Tab-separated table of C-alpha atoms and ligand atoms in Angstrom:
chain	number	residue	atom	x	y	z
F	1195	MET	CA	-202.601	32.768	256.944
F	1196	GLN	CA	-203.692	30.859	253.817
F	1197	CYS	CA	-207.349	29.850	253.224
F	1198	ILE	CA	-208.078	26.884	255.449
F	1199	ASP	CA	-211.183	25.025	256.584
F	1200	ALA	CA	-209.672	23.201	259.569
F	1201	VAL	CA	-206.555	23.012	261.735
F	1202	VAL	CA	-205.086	19.799	263.069
F	1203	ALA	CA	-202.660	20.448	265.938
F	1204	GLY	CA	-200.487	17.395	266.628
F	1205	ALA	CA	-199.192	15.221	263.783
F	1206	GLY	CA	-199.387	11.873	265.557
F	1207	ILE	CA	-201.485	8.958	264.384
F	1208	TRP	CA	-204.835	10.445	265.478
F	1209	GLY	CA	-204.095	13.886	264.022
F	1210	CYS	CA	-202.779	12.579	260.694
F	1211	THR	CA	-205.788	10.273	260.283
F	1212	VAL	CA	-208.180	13.143	261.028
F	1213	ALA	CA	-206.290	15.394	258.570
F	1214	ARG	CA	-206.552	12.763	255.835
F	1215	ARG	CA	-210.283	12.288	256.413
F	1216	LEU	CA	-210.901	16.029	256.316
F	1217	ALA	CA	-208.875	16.412	253.108
F	1218	GLU	CA	-210.738	13.536	251.443
F	1219	ALA	CA	-213.984	15.255	252.462
F	1220	GLY	CA	-212.870	18.296	250.445
F	1221	LYS	CA	-211.548	20.484	253.267
F	1222	ARG	CA	-208.316	22.467	253.185
F	1223	VAL	CA	-206.369	21.427	256.259
F	1224	LEU	CA	-203.409	22.975	258.040
F	1225	VAL	CA	-201.468	20.478	260.172
F	1226	VAL	CA	-199.134	21.906	262.805
F	1227	ASP	CA	-196.796	20.228	265.256
F	1228	ARG	CA	-194.425	21.577	267.882
F	1229	ARG	CA	-191.745	19.100	266.768
F	1230	PRO	CA	-189.710	19.569	263.569
F	1231	VAL	CA	-191.009	16.200	262.278
F	1232	VAL	CA	-194.352	14.419	261.954
F	1233	GLY	CA	-195.299	11.053	263.474
F	1234	GLY	CA	-195.617	11.870	267.177
F	1235	ASN	CA	-194.184	9.154	269.381
F	1236	VAL	CA	-194.286	6.633	266.536
F	1237	ARG	CA	-191.397	8.549	264.930
F	1238	CYS	CA	-188.440	6.437	263.804
F	1239	GLU	CA	-184.964	7.122	262.502
F	1240	THR	CA	-183.006	4.872	260.171
F	1241	ASP	CA	-179.472	4.215	261.372
F	1242	ALA	CA	-177.148	5.229	258.521
F	1243	GLU	CA	-174.610	2.477	259.176
F	1244	THR	CA	-176.806	-0.601	259.630
F	1245	GLY	CA	-180.116	0.473	258.071
F	1246	ILE	CA	-181.872	-0.428	261.342
F	1247	GLU	CA	-185.159	1.429	261.940
F	1248	ILE	CA	-184.858	2.849	265.467
F	1249	HIS	CA	-188.171	3.541	267.218
F	1250	LEU	CA	-187.179	6.773	268.949
F	1251	TYR	CA	-189.883	6.576	271.622
F	1252	GLY	CA	-189.873	2.829	272.262
F	1253	SER	CA	-191.186	-0.138	270.284
F	1254	HIS	CA	-194.355	0.346	268.274
F	1255	ILE	CA	-196.036	-2.683	266.739
F	1256	PHE	CA	-199.192	-2.116	264.747
F	1257	HIS	CA	-201.817	-4.655	265.766
F	1258	THR	CA	-205.570	-4.623	265.398
F	1259	HIS	CA	-208.669	-6.750	265.117
F	1260	ILE	CA	-210.687	-3.856	263.679
F	1261	PRO	CA	-211.125	-4.467	259.914
F	1262	GLU	CA	-211.828	-0.785	259.087
F	1263	VAL	CA	-208.598	0.249	260.803
F	1264	TRP	CA	-206.524	-2.421	259.072
F	1265	ASP	CA	-208.030	-1.537	255.678
F	1266	PHE	CA	-207.386	2.150	256.253
F	1267	VAL	CA	-203.700	1.897	257.185
F	1268	ASN	CA	-203.115	-0.605	254.360
F	1269	ARG	CA	-204.167	2.058	251.864
F	1270	PHE	CA	-200.945	3.882	252.743
F	1271	VAL	CA	-198.366	1.230	253.653
F	1272	LYS	CA	-197.993	-2.528	253.413
F	1273	PHE	CA	-197.022	-4.460	256.537
F	1274	ASN	CA	-194.312	-7.101	256.849
F	1275	GLY	CA	-196.313	-9.685	258.814
F	1276	TYR	CA	-194.058	-9.448	261.883
F	1277	GLN	CA	-195.775	-11.181	264.828
F	1278	HIS	CA	-194.807	-9.769	268.216
F	1279	LYS	CA	-193.248	-11.965	270.878
F	1280	VAL	CA	-192.064	-10.680	274.250
F	1281	LEU	CA	-189.669	-12.580	276.460
F	1282	ALA	CA	-189.258	-12.097	280.191
F	1283	ARG	CA	-185.942	-12.359	281.974
F	1284	TYR	CA	-186.275	-13.294	285.629
F	1285	ARG	CA	-183.441	-14.407	287.929
F	1286	GLY	CA	-181.145	-15.352	285.067
F	1287	LYS	CA	-183.706	-17.349	283.079
F	1288	THR	CA	-185.684	-16.356	280.006
F	1289	TYR	CA	-189.384	-17.142	279.554
F	1290	PHE	CA	-191.933	-16.610	276.822
F	1291	LEU	CA	-194.722	-14.209	277.732
F	1292	PRO	CA	-197.675	-14.001	277.961
F	1293	LEU	CA	-198.843	-16.224	280.763
F	1294	GLY	CA	-199.401	-19.610	279.120
F	1295	LEU	CA	-198.079	-23.140	278.907
F	1296	ALA	CA	-194.562	-22.206	277.759
F	1297	LEU	CA	-194.034	-19.892	280.739
F	1298	LEU	CA	-195.764	-22.027	283.373
F	1299	ASN	CA	-194.098	-25.300	282.415
F	1300	LYS	CA	-190.628	-23.782	282.430
F	1301	PHE	CA	-191.134	-21.705	285.583
F	1302	PHE	CA	-192.541	-24.552	287.689
F	1303	GLY	CA	-190.675	-27.393	285.941
F	1304	VAL	CA	-193.952	-29.176	285.146
F	1305	GLU	CA	-195.650	-30.519	281.998
F	1306	LEU	CA	-199.161	-29.116	282.214
F	1307	THR	CA	-201.655	-29.717	279.429
F	1308	PRO	CA	-204.219	-27.053	278.424
F	1309	GLY	CA	-206.964	-28.714	280.480
F	1310	GLU	CA	-204.858	-28.599	283.660
F	1311	VAL	CA	-203.941	-24.885	283.675
F	1312	ALA	CA	-207.061	-23.471	285.365
F	1313	GLU	CA	-206.902	-25.940	288.268
F	1314	PHE	CA	-203.152	-25.384	288.690
F	1315	MET	CA	-203.566	-21.608	288.831
F	1316	LYS	CA	-206.385	-21.851	291.377
F	1317	ASP	CA	-203.663	-22.748	293.874
F	1318	GLU	CA	-202.794	-19.443	295.537
F	1319	ALA	CA	-199.123	-20.445	295.873
F	1320	HIS	CA	-198.847	-20.863	292.092
F	1321	SER	CA	-200.697	-17.724	291.092
F	1322	SER	CA	-198.829	-15.501	293.534
F	1323	ALA	CA	-195.459	-16.976	292.545
F	1324	VAL	CA	-196.185	-16.108	288.908
F	1325	PHE	CA	-197.501	-12.668	289.793
F	1326	ASP	CA	-194.516	-11.855	292.002
F	1327	ALA	CA	-192.000	-13.017	289.404
F	1328	PHE	CA	-193.447	-11.485	286.257
F	1329	PHE	CA	-195.799	-8.677	287.256
F	1330	ARG	CA	-195.006	-7.220	290.684
F	1331	GLY	CA	-191.480	-5.931	289.997
F	1332	TYR	CA	-192.152	-4.828	286.423
F	1333	THR	CA	-195.363	-3.028	287.348
F	1334	SER	CA	-193.758	-1.251	290.320
F	1335	LYS	CA	-190.980	0.002	288.047
F	1336	GLN	CA	-193.342	0.933	285.226
F	1337	TRP	CA	-195.844	2.865	287.348
F	1338	GLY	CA	-193.753	3.901	290.359
F	1339	ARG	CA	-196.334	2.352	292.685
F	1340	ALA	CA	-197.406	-1.084	293.906
F	1341	PRO	CA	-199.547	-3.169	291.496
F	1342	GLU	CA	-202.432	-3.011	294.008
F	1343	GLU	CA	-202.564	0.771	293.443
F	1344	ILE	CA	-203.025	0.676	289.677
F	1345	ASP	CA	-206.182	-0.045	287.708
F	1346	PRO	CA	-206.403	-3.844	287.077
F	1347	SER	CA	-207.287	-3.180	283.417
F	1348	ILE	CA	-203.649	-2.159	282.848
F	1349	ILE	CA	-202.212	-5.555	283.761
F	1350	LYS	CA	-205.088	-7.267	281.932
F	1351	ARG	CA	-203.666	-5.847	278.696
F	1352	VAL	CA	-201.308	-8.854	278.819
F	1353	PRO	CA	-203.265	-11.949	277.715
F	1354	VAL	CA	-203.576	-15.109	279.830
F	1355	ARG	CA	-203.762	-18.380	277.899
F	1356	SER	CA	-203.808	-22.100	278.513
F	1357	ASN	CA	-201.945	-23.032	275.314
F	1358	TYR	CA	-198.497	-22.625	273.729
F	1359	ASP	CA	-199.435	-19.498	271.750
F	1360	THR	CA	-196.644	-17.036	272.564
F	1361	ASN	CA	-197.944	-14.214	270.390
F	1362	TYR	CA	-198.000	-11.166	272.687
F	1363	PHE	CA	-201.198	-9.810	271.153
F	1364	ASN	CA	-204.512	-11.476	270.440
F	1365	ASP	CA	-204.945	-9.427	267.262
F	1366	TYR	CA	-204.767	-11.345	264.019
F	1367	ASN	CA	-203.525	-8.358	262.001
F	1368	GLN	CA	-200.031	-7.301	262.997
F	1369	GLY	CA	-196.881	-5.920	261.490
F	1370	ILE	CA	-194.410	-3.141	260.894
F	1371	PRO	CA	-194.680	-1.010	257.728
F	1372	LEU	CA	-192.308	-2.458	255.124
F	1373	THR	CA	-191.221	1.053	254.196
F	1374	GLY	CA	-190.958	2.177	257.838
F	1375	TYR	CA	-193.342	4.039	260.147
F	1376	ASN	CA	-192.334	7.496	258.920
F	1377	SER	CA	-193.642	6.627	255.463
F	1378	LEU	CA	-197.115	5.990	256.942
F	1379	PHE	CA	-197.256	9.579	258.218
F	1380	ASP	CA	-195.716	11.087	255.082
F	1381	ARG	CA	-198.312	9.314	252.924
F	1382	LEU	CA	-201.253	10.149	255.188
F	1383	LEU	CA	-200.323	13.812	254.832
F	1384	ASP	CA	-199.480	13.617	251.123
F	1385	HIS	CA	-202.665	15.218	249.790
F	1386	PRO	CA	-203.066	18.448	247.805
F	1387	SER	CA	-205.472	19.841	250.418
F	1388	ILE	CA	-203.094	19.304	253.339
F	1389	SER	CA	-200.352	21.746	254.274
F	1390	VAL	CA	-197.950	21.106	257.135
F	1391	LYS	CA	-196.217	23.594	259.393
F	1392	LEU	CA	-193.654	22.191	261.819
F	1393	SER	CA	-191.807	23.521	264.874
F	1394	CYS	CA	-194.777	25.643	265.817
F	1395	GLU	CA	-197.297	25.359	268.570
F	1396	LEU	CA	-201.011	26.034	268.740
F	1397	ARG	CA	-201.923	28.316	271.627
F	1398	LEU	CA	-205.241	29.289	273.145
F	1399	ASP	CA	-204.977	32.881	274.253
F	1400	ALA	CA	-208.032	34.354	276.023
F	1401	GLY	CA	-210.337	32.084	274.007
F	1402	VAL	CA	-208.543	32.837	270.701
F	1403	PHE	CA	-206.455	30.225	268.852
F	1404	LYS	CA	-203.040	31.374	267.655
F	1405	ILE	CA	-200.178	29.775	265.762
F	1406	GLY	CA	-196.971	31.730	266.269
F	1407	GLY	CA	-198.281	35.301	266.424
F	1408	ASP	CA	-201.099	34.630	263.904
F	1409	VAL	CA	-204.715	34.503	265.005
F	1410	LEU	CA	-206.540	31.557	263.410
F	1411	PRO	CA	-209.695	32.109	261.409
F	1412	ALA	CA	-212.839	30.634	263.029
F	1413	VAL	CA	-212.390	27.058	261.798
F	1414	PRO	CA	-212.608	23.744	263.682
F	1415	VAL	CA	-209.427	22.827	265.565
F	1416	TYR	CA	-208.549	19.153	266.083
F	1417	TYR	CA	-206.083	19.034	268.965
F	1418	SER	CA	-204.093	16.034	270.180
F	1419	GLY	CA	-201.502	17.632	272.438
F	1420	PRO	CA	-201.764	17.519	276.233
F	1421	LEU	CA	-205.066	19.063	277.316
F	1422	ASP	CA	-203.590	20.811	280.378
F	1423	ALA	CA	-200.906	22.467	278.199
F	1424	LEU	CA	-203.584	23.959	275.922
F	1425	PHE	CA	-205.119	25.691	278.948
F	1426	GLY	CA	-201.767	26.865	280.323
F	1427	TYR	CA	-202.008	24.295	283.178
F	1428	ARG	CA	-204.600	26.580	284.788
F	1429	PHE	CA	-206.018	23.855	287.052
F	1430	GLY	CA	-202.652	22.120	287.625
F	1431	HIS	CA	-200.669	19.398	285.836
F	1432	LEU	CA	-202.289	16.147	284.751
F	1433	PRO	CA	-200.003	13.382	286.067
F	1434	TRP	CA	-198.062	11.273	283.552
F	1435	ARG	CA	-195.531	8.498	283.671
F	1436	SER	CA	-192.536	9.249	281.528
F	1437	LEU	CA	-189.711	7.194	280.044
F	1438	ARG	CA	-185.996	7.657	279.559
F	1439	PHE	CA	-184.177	5.689	276.880
F	1440	GLU	CA	-180.520	4.705	276.544
F	1441	THR	CA	-179.516	3.661	273.051
F	1442	GLU	CA	-176.396	1.596	272.438
F	1443	TRP	CA	-174.686	0.336	269.279
F	1444	MET	CA	-173.220	-3.106	269.939
F	1445	ASP	CA	-170.462	-4.875	268.008
F	1446	VAL	CA	-172.441	-8.094	267.600
F	1447	PRO	CA	-174.897	-8.988	264.852
F	1448	ASP	CA	-177.547	-10.088	267.373
F	1449	TYR	CA	-177.589	-9.132	271.062
F	1450	GLN	CA	-180.684	-10.812	272.520
F	1451	GLY	CA	-182.164	-12.838	269.666
F	1452	THR	CA	-185.544	-11.107	269.733
F	1453	SER	CA	-187.095	-7.640	269.598
F	1454	VAL	CA	-188.142	-7.134	273.242
F	1455	VAL	CA	-186.992	-8.685	276.512
F	1456	ASN	CA	-188.749	-7.550	279.699
F	1457	TYR	CA	-186.684	-7.506	282.885
F	1458	THR	CA	-189.306	-8.305	285.475
F	1459	GLU	CA	-187.211	-8.083	288.662
F	1460	ALA	CA	-187.566	-4.869	290.686
F	1461	GLU	CA	-183.771	-4.761	291.203
F	1462	VAL	CA	-182.981	-4.263	287.478
F	1463	PRO	CA	-183.477	-0.523	286.920
F	1464	TYR	CA	-184.892	-0.741	283.396
F	1465	THR	CA	-188.120	-2.474	282.366
F	1466	ARG	CA	-187.109	-3.744	278.933
F	1467	ILE	CA	-184.509	-3.873	276.189
F	1468	HIS	CA	-185.590	-3.287	272.601
F	1469	GLU	CA	-183.454	-4.633	269.740
F	1470	PHE	CA	-184.872	-3.054	266.625
F	1471	LYS	CA	-183.382	-5.121	263.817
F	1472	HIS	CA	-185.743	-7.975	264.738
F	1473	TYR	CA	-188.730	-5.913	263.597
F	1474	HIS	CA	-187.655	-6.323	259.975
F	1475	PRO	CA	-186.928	-10.045	259.466
F	1476	GLU	CA	-187.728	-9.543	255.768
F	1477	ASN	CA	-184.744	-7.188	255.373
F	1478	ARG	CA	-181.688	-9.428	254.901
F	1479	SER	CA	-179.107	-6.642	254.913
F	1480	VAL	CA	-180.436	-5.290	258.223
F	1481	MET	CA	-180.606	-8.752	259.791
F	1482	GLU	CA	-177.081	-9.586	258.629
F	1483	ALA	CA	-175.536	-6.230	259.586
F	1484	ARG	CA	-172.438	-6.802	261.739
F	1485	ARG	CA	-173.737	-4.464	264.432
F	1486	THR	CA	-177.027	-4.074	266.245
F	1487	VAL	CA	-178.826	-1.255	268.072
F	1488	VAL	CA	-180.434	-1.816	271.452
F	1489	MET	CA	-182.369	0.536	273.685
F	1490	ARG	CA	-182.908	0.234	277.427
F	1491	GLU	CA	-186.168	1.690	278.733
F	1492	TYR	CA	-186.293	3.365	282.163
F	1493	PRO	CA	-189.681	4.539	283.467
F	1494	CYS	CA	-189.636	7.756	285.508
F	1495	ASP	CA	-191.926	10.361	287.009
F	1496	TRP	CA	-193.023	13.097	284.657
F	1497	LYS	CA	-192.164	16.722	285.335
F	1498	PRO	CA	-192.873	19.781	283.184
F	1499	GLY	CA	-190.644	19.674	280.103
F	1500	ASP	CA	-190.505	15.829	279.964
F	1501	GLU	CA	-192.322	13.813	277.306
F	1502	PRO	CA	-195.639	12.460	278.617
F	1503	TYR	CA	-196.132	8.737	277.786
F	1504	TYR	CA	-198.647	7.006	280.039
F	1505	PRO	CA	-201.653	8.725	281.651
F	1506	ILE	CA	-202.031	7.863	285.337
F	1507	ASP	CA	-205.569	6.844	286.137
F	1508	CYS	CA	-206.258	7.872	289.740
F	1509	GLU	CA	-208.846	9.881	291.658
F	1510	GLU	CA	-206.829	13.081	291.455
F	1511	SER	CA	-206.235	12.789	287.684
F	1512	ARG	CA	-209.895	11.950	286.998
F	1513	ALA	CA	-211.068	15.076	288.847
F	1514	LEU	CA	-208.507	17.253	287.060
F	1515	LEU	CA	-209.314	15.723	283.697
F	1516	ALA	CA	-213.032	16.427	284.206
F	1517	ARG	CA	-212.229	20.116	284.774
F	1518	TYR	CA	-210.071	20.331	281.642
F	1519	ARG	CA	-212.691	18.468	279.581
F	1520	GLU	CA	-215.333	20.901	280.758
F	1521	ALA	CA	-213.083	23.818	279.791
F	1522	ALA	CA	-212.489	22.224	276.363
F	1523	ALA	CA	-216.218	21.724	275.825
F	1524	GLY	CA	-216.636	25.458	276.320
F	1525	VAL	CA	-214.272	26.347	273.465
F	1526	SER	CA	-216.205	26.617	270.252
F	1527	GLY	CA	-214.877	24.469	267.386
F	1528	LEU	CA	-212.387	22.535	269.551
F	1529	VAL	CA	-212.221	18.746	269.148
F	1530	VAL	CA	-209.758	16.857	271.350
F	1531	GLY	CA	-208.370	13.343	270.784
F	1532	GLY	CA	-205.415	10.968	270.690
F	1533	ARG	CA	-203.447	9.511	273.594
F	1534	LEU	CA	-202.284	12.864	274.943
F	1535	GLY	CA	-205.400	14.931	274.240
F	1536	GLY	CA	-207.761	12.215	275.391
F	1537	TYR	CA	-205.500	11.293	278.360
F	1538	ARG	CA	-206.076	7.650	277.443
F	1539	TYR	CA	-203.861	4.568	277.361
F	1540	PHE	CA	-204.574	4.022	273.657
F	1541	ASP	CA	-202.886	1.562	271.322
F	1542	MET	CA	-202.235	2.887	267.818
F	1543	ASP	CA	-205.214	1.094	266.293
F	1544	ARG	CA	-207.552	2.651	268.872
F	1545	SER	CA	-206.296	6.103	267.898
F	1546	VAL	CA	-206.972	5.355	264.239
F	1547	GLU	CA	-210.411	3.967	265.083
F	1548	ALA	CA	-211.268	7.069	267.140
F	1549	ALA	CA	-210.169	9.296	264.254
F	1550	LEU	CA	-212.105	7.259	261.681
F	1551	THR	CA	-215.341	7.347	263.649
F	1552	LEU	CA	-215.152	11.019	264.645
F	1553	PRO	CA	-218.152	12.958	263.295
F	1554	LEU	CA	-216.643	15.587	260.971
P	1096	LIG	N1	-196.670	-6.014	282.774
P	1096	LIG	C1	-195.911	-6.670	283.739
P	1096	LIG	N2	-194.894	-7.487	283.322
P	1096	LIG	C2	-194.578	-7.662	282.035
P	1096	LIG	C3	-195.344	-6.993	281.050
P	1096	LIG	C4	-196.377	-6.162	281.460
P	1096	LIG	O1	-196.135	-6.515	284.937
P	1096	LIG	O2	-193.615	-8.404	281.740
P	1096	LIG	C5	-197.788	-5.142	283.231
P	1096	LIG	C6	-197.291	-3.712	283.527
P	1096	LIG	O3	-198.057	-3.194	284.586
P	1096	LIG	C7	-197.588	-2.995	282.236
P	1096	LIG	C8	-198.908	-3.650	281.812
P	1096	LIG	O4	-198.771	-5.018	282.220
P	1096	LIG	O5	-197.703	-1.597	282.416
P	1096	LIG	C9	-199.230	-3.567	280.337
P	1096	LIG	O6	-198.168	-4.141	279.600
P	1096	LIG	P1	-197.922	-3.766	278.058
P	1096	LIG	O7	-196.874	-4.701	277.552
P	1096	LIG	O8	-199.228	-3.720	277.351
P	1096	LIG	O9	-197.320	-2.292	278.198
P	1096	LIG	P2	-196.851	-1.220	277.055
P	1096	LIG	O10	-196.129	-1.983	275.980
P	1096	LIG	O11	-198.089	-0.494	276.592
P	1096	LIG	O12	-195.916	-0.336	277.845
């Protein structure tokens, strides 16, 4: 093993940001990932025929209100200014999310003004009609349980407004890297003090870190894989919600007219359809390509071997997580982070922020 000062295991957004910080602080860093490519679940693939950037693990839109995060990522890529809109399809009609004047006025066939929204929604019949149409079915599909059984903070991720702003996020800074997401990761790792080893896993064997058969020197290890996997699932599996995707090439230039449509009825088996060409409105040849690529997203239970996507916050998972965190705290030099390692429902900017503020 070459001379190294730190190991970063997991080349997602948290790991790559940590690796870059360490390298800029003068450390020699080895980055490893079990996959043959970097980028974690932000990984994309460009379709050879149409030039469409396919988000292999579902849509990723970079959005943040944290200036340090925006400044940091802009050192590596420039963003195209795409502003995210999400539409909801319910009983054959299409509405603009989030909950605001556009949705309410169309759904109820009224003409509310901003000052009338609060009073209107105080009526239980109105609020439950909206909840049942747009949140109950989608949430049951997404989480495999009734909305009453999930933490309210999850649904509160979707803004509620009393105006016609149909931007899905409240964050002013948004976009997709002009040169594609993969270039963000390639550039983060493009530093003379960073070396990358792919298709290999970090293991913790009787308190000793190993990569392949090699024992690591006693250097700090920054780990962003699943915490239970690192400990060989010794206390049991942390529960996750997983996703299955079906990708289809369609012989039309534009299938749904926008990047994401949520299907909020419980009876439709998928939660949303992504149409990736709409993420690059600045790219004329992609927008005008004769064909388009869409992806249907089906939530499912996680079982060993599946990709983990969403941590499930419940009593059982909190108790299990506490045991794994305690075990991790007992391993000298181990620092855990990211969505998987932290078992947190993080957006990309929160992962970058966590990596930027980590004491090194
Ligand atoms: N949600 C919903 N209906 C929608 C969109 C979202 O019920 O049309 C709920 C659902 O429980 C979901 C949560 O709000 O898990 C957060 O939505 P978000 O769009 O932030 O989910 P993500 O894109 O992270 O999967």
